[in-house]
């Protein structure tokens, strides 16, 4: 799987939107962009994924650049429960299995 | 729909011993994968099982082995434990052919090797 680059940490105020960036300049045409988050003392949790078009679900939105070399996970209103490590992962739908986690972005949400 | 459950939640073993960790996959999922997460690091892929056979493996030595049972539950076995095996072991399940969709992870087993 191609590699991704994320900031080590970010901070946000509660109730404000959060934009978590991810660079993936070597992305291939069959790579899906996945986001997972890991709350303290829990396993990773699926957040959202997309291929080319922007995606929305109840948890977040995913904005994908037109050239697909970067993407942004958007939390519309951060809450204290959103404090977690967020992982951006590229996954080739043709090659099967492994999720290649990096170190992710540690999001701190302050009241 | 039940999620992924892992047992035990915590375990302490002595160097050189063997350990077995267990995982029940989410209802409807037929593929199980295992990850090792050292403190402060992202999870690292160990291997995946589908139809009771290993169909993918990460960079882990043969002393890490596994099983998948007909009910899709799974075990991770680690022989000859080393201090560096101390980590959080995560199990994830998915539906084969829907790999582009999300995996469901358990909360993990915290293994400490002393």
XYZ file of C-alpha atoms in Angstrom:
225
model
C 0.000 0.000 0.000
C 1.130 3.516 -0.728
C 2.222 5.633 2.208
C 0.472 8.581 3.767
C 1.763 11.616 5.648
C -0.150 13.179 8.518
C 0.726 15.787 11.159
C 1.706 14.225 14.458
C -0.818 16.215 16.446
C -3.556 18.817 16.160
C -5.642 20.731 18.638
C -9.192 21.982 18.385
C -11.724 23.734 20.538
C -14.930 21.958 21.378
C -17.891 22.745 19.081
C -15.593 23.945 16.301
C -14.895 22.175 12.983
C -11.694 20.187 12.623
C -9.857 19.568 9.369
C -7.386 16.683 9.530
C -5.084 16.619 6.493
C -3.464 13.640 4.808
C -0.973 13.620 1.954
C -0.695 10.595 -0.309
C 1.227 11.692 -3.364
C 1.955 8.126 -4.569
C -1.671 6.993 -4.526
C -2.650 4.629 -7.325
C -5.897 4.513 -9.229
C -7.238 1.537 -7.282
C -6.378 2.836 -3.795
C -9.276 3.691 -1.557
C -8.667 6.329 1.113
C -9.723 5.052 4.523
C -9.871 6.857 7.842
C -9.910 5.116 11.184
C -9.691 6.563 14.653
C -8.553 5.050 17.897
C -9.884 6.318 21.169
C -7.823 5.725 24.306
C -7.843 2.101 25.453
C -9.901 0.959 22.456
C -9.316 -0.672 19.104
C -9.424 1.379 15.909
C -12.845 2.424 14.684
C -13.789 2.855 11.035
C -14.720 6.441 10.249
C -15.131 6.861 6.512
C -13.628 5.941 3.165
C -13.719 7.168 -0.404
C -12.187 6.740 -3.842
C -12.611 9.919 -5.865
C -15.674 11.824 -4.761
C -16.240 13.579 -1.470
C -18.119 11.452 1.051
C -20.338 12.222 4.010
C -21.611 10.023 6.804
C -22.940 10.531 10.291
C -19.454 10.733 11.775
C -17.542 12.901 9.355
C -16.929 14.144 5.832
C -14.059 13.214 3.556
C -12.844 15.759 1.048
C -10.594 14.329 -1.679
C -8.426 16.559 -3.849
C -9.092 16.440 -7.557
C -5.685 14.850 -8.228
C -6.241 12.492 -5.252
C -2.804 13.286 -3.850
C -4.310 14.580 -0.633
C -7.485 14.349 1.409
C -9.018 15.949 4.469
C -11.159 14.415 7.156
C -13.654 16.947 8.445
C -15.313 16.726 11.835
C -18.029 19.328 11.656
C -18.345 20.010 15.384
C -15.652 18.534 17.564
C -16.657 17.105 20.898
C -14.487 15.900 23.744
C -15.312 12.347 22.673
C -13.585 12.994 19.338
C -10.193 13.160 21.052
C -8.355 10.236 19.466
C -5.595 9.222 17.092
C -6.809 9.520 13.505
C -5.252 7.280 10.862
C -5.357 7.923 7.126
C -4.775 4.667 5.224
C -4.616 3.801 1.543
C -6.031 0.446 0.684
C -5.917 -1.260 -2.696
C -9.222 -3.006 -3.223
C -7.497 -5.515 -5.488
C -4.766 -6.655 -3.148
C -6.955 -7.736 -0.275
C -6.171 -7.472 3.271
C -3.765 -5.480 5.365
C -4.416 -2.011 6.699
C -1.100 -0.172 6.757
C -1.406 2.094 9.789
C 1.146 4.860 10.213
C 1.444 6.879 13.410
C -1.649 8.963 12.696
C -2.627 12.365 14.028
C -3.350 12.745 17.706
C -6.295 15.126 18.055
C -6.703 17.038 21.278
C -10.078 18.676 21.881
C -10.253 21.337 24.555
C -13.396 22.668 26.231
C -25.377 -7.066 15.566
C -22.548 -8.000 17.914
C -19.108 -6.525 17.479
C -15.700 -8.163 17.735
C -14.916 -9.609 21.141
C -11.469 -10.571 22.360
C -10.287 -12.526 25.363
C -8.611 -12.169 27.700
C -8.406 -8.389 28.045
C -5.090 -8.512 29.899
C -2.434 -11.171 30.248
C 0.987 -11.446 31.858
C 3.394 -14.118 30.644
C 7.002 -15.012 31.260
C 9.647 -14.880 28.559
C 9.833 -18.222 26.722
C 6.245 -19.185 27.418
C 3.483 -19.642 24.889
C 0.218 -17.684 24.710
C -3.122 -18.059 22.969
C -5.395 -15.095 22.340
C -8.988 -15.477 21.178
C -11.319 -13.497 18.961
C -14.965 -13.771 18.007
C -15.721 -11.948 14.786
C -18.665 -9.679 14.154
C -21.845 -11.437 13.092
C -21.903 -11.856 9.313
C -18.141 -11.411 8.897
C -16.047 -14.293 7.563
C -12.535 -12.849 7.561
C -10.365 -12.234 10.589
C -7.075 -10.379 10.799
C -4.698 -9.760 13.680
C -2.600 -6.708 14.479
C 0.096 -5.930 17.024
C 0.252 -2.441 18.476
C 3.289 -1.418 20.495
C 2.973 1.530 22.833
C 2.840 4.816 20.934
C 2.779 3.144 17.523
C 0.103 2.354 14.978
C -1.118 -1.235 14.652
C 1.043 -3.583 12.571
C -0.565 -6.304 10.458
C 0.299 -9.856 11.558
C -1.892 -12.042 9.345
C -5.387 -12.638 8.011
C -7.568 -15.745 7.839
C -10.327 -16.552 5.405
C -12.066 -19.910 5.094
C -9.832 -21.282 7.847
C -6.654 -20.578 5.900
C -4.059 -17.864 6.224
C -4.299 -15.703 3.122
C -1.961 -12.879 3.998
C 0.890 -12.240 6.400
C 2.896 -9.282 7.566
C 6.530 -9.187 8.644
C 6.232 -11.454 11.674
C 8.226 -14.637 12.426
C 6.697 -18.126 12.264
C 6.349 -18.297 16.030
C 3.278 -16.133 15.445
C 0.597 -18.481 14.169
C -3.148 -18.599 14.053
C -6.293 -20.531 13.451
C -9.734 -19.733 12.149
C -12.642 -21.973 13.066
C -15.781 -22.851 11.054
C -17.759 -20.274 13.030
C -15.184 -17.667 11.887
C -13.748 -17.160 15.346
C -9.980 -17.109 15.536
C -6.948 -17.672 17.733
C -3.533 -16.061 17.718
C -0.736 -18.196 19.137
C 2.685 -16.872 20.014
C 5.454 -19.298 20.974
C 8.725 -18.601 22.758
C 7.594 -15.213 24.008
C 10.091 -12.383 23.966
C 10.017 -9.146 25.944
C 9.370 -7.217 22.709
C 6.128 -9.157 22.223
C 4.610 -7.002 24.940
C 1.892 -5.077 23.100
C -1.808 -4.662 22.470
C -3.063 -7.400 20.148
C -6.026 -6.416 18.050
C -8.412 -8.594 16.115
C -10.432 -7.222 13.211
C -13.172 -8.827 11.158
C -14.630 -8.066 7.772
C -16.662 -9.589 4.987
C -14.526 -11.058 2.212
C -14.979 -9.280 -1.070
C -15.990 -6.168 0.765
C -12.447 -5.260 1.672
C -12.970 -1.779 0.439
C -15.466 -1.404 3.234
C -14.575 -1.019 6.874
C -13.056 -3.475 9.276
C -14.478 -3.883 12.761
C -11.874 -4.062 15.503
C -12.076 -5.483 18.983
C -10.735 -3.655 22.013
C -7.680 -5.861 22.117
C -5.710 -8.031 24.510
C -2.927 -6.314 26.423
C -0.041 -8.783 26.656
C 2.844 -8.128 29.015
C 5.905 -10.361 28.821
C 8.197 -10.270 31.863
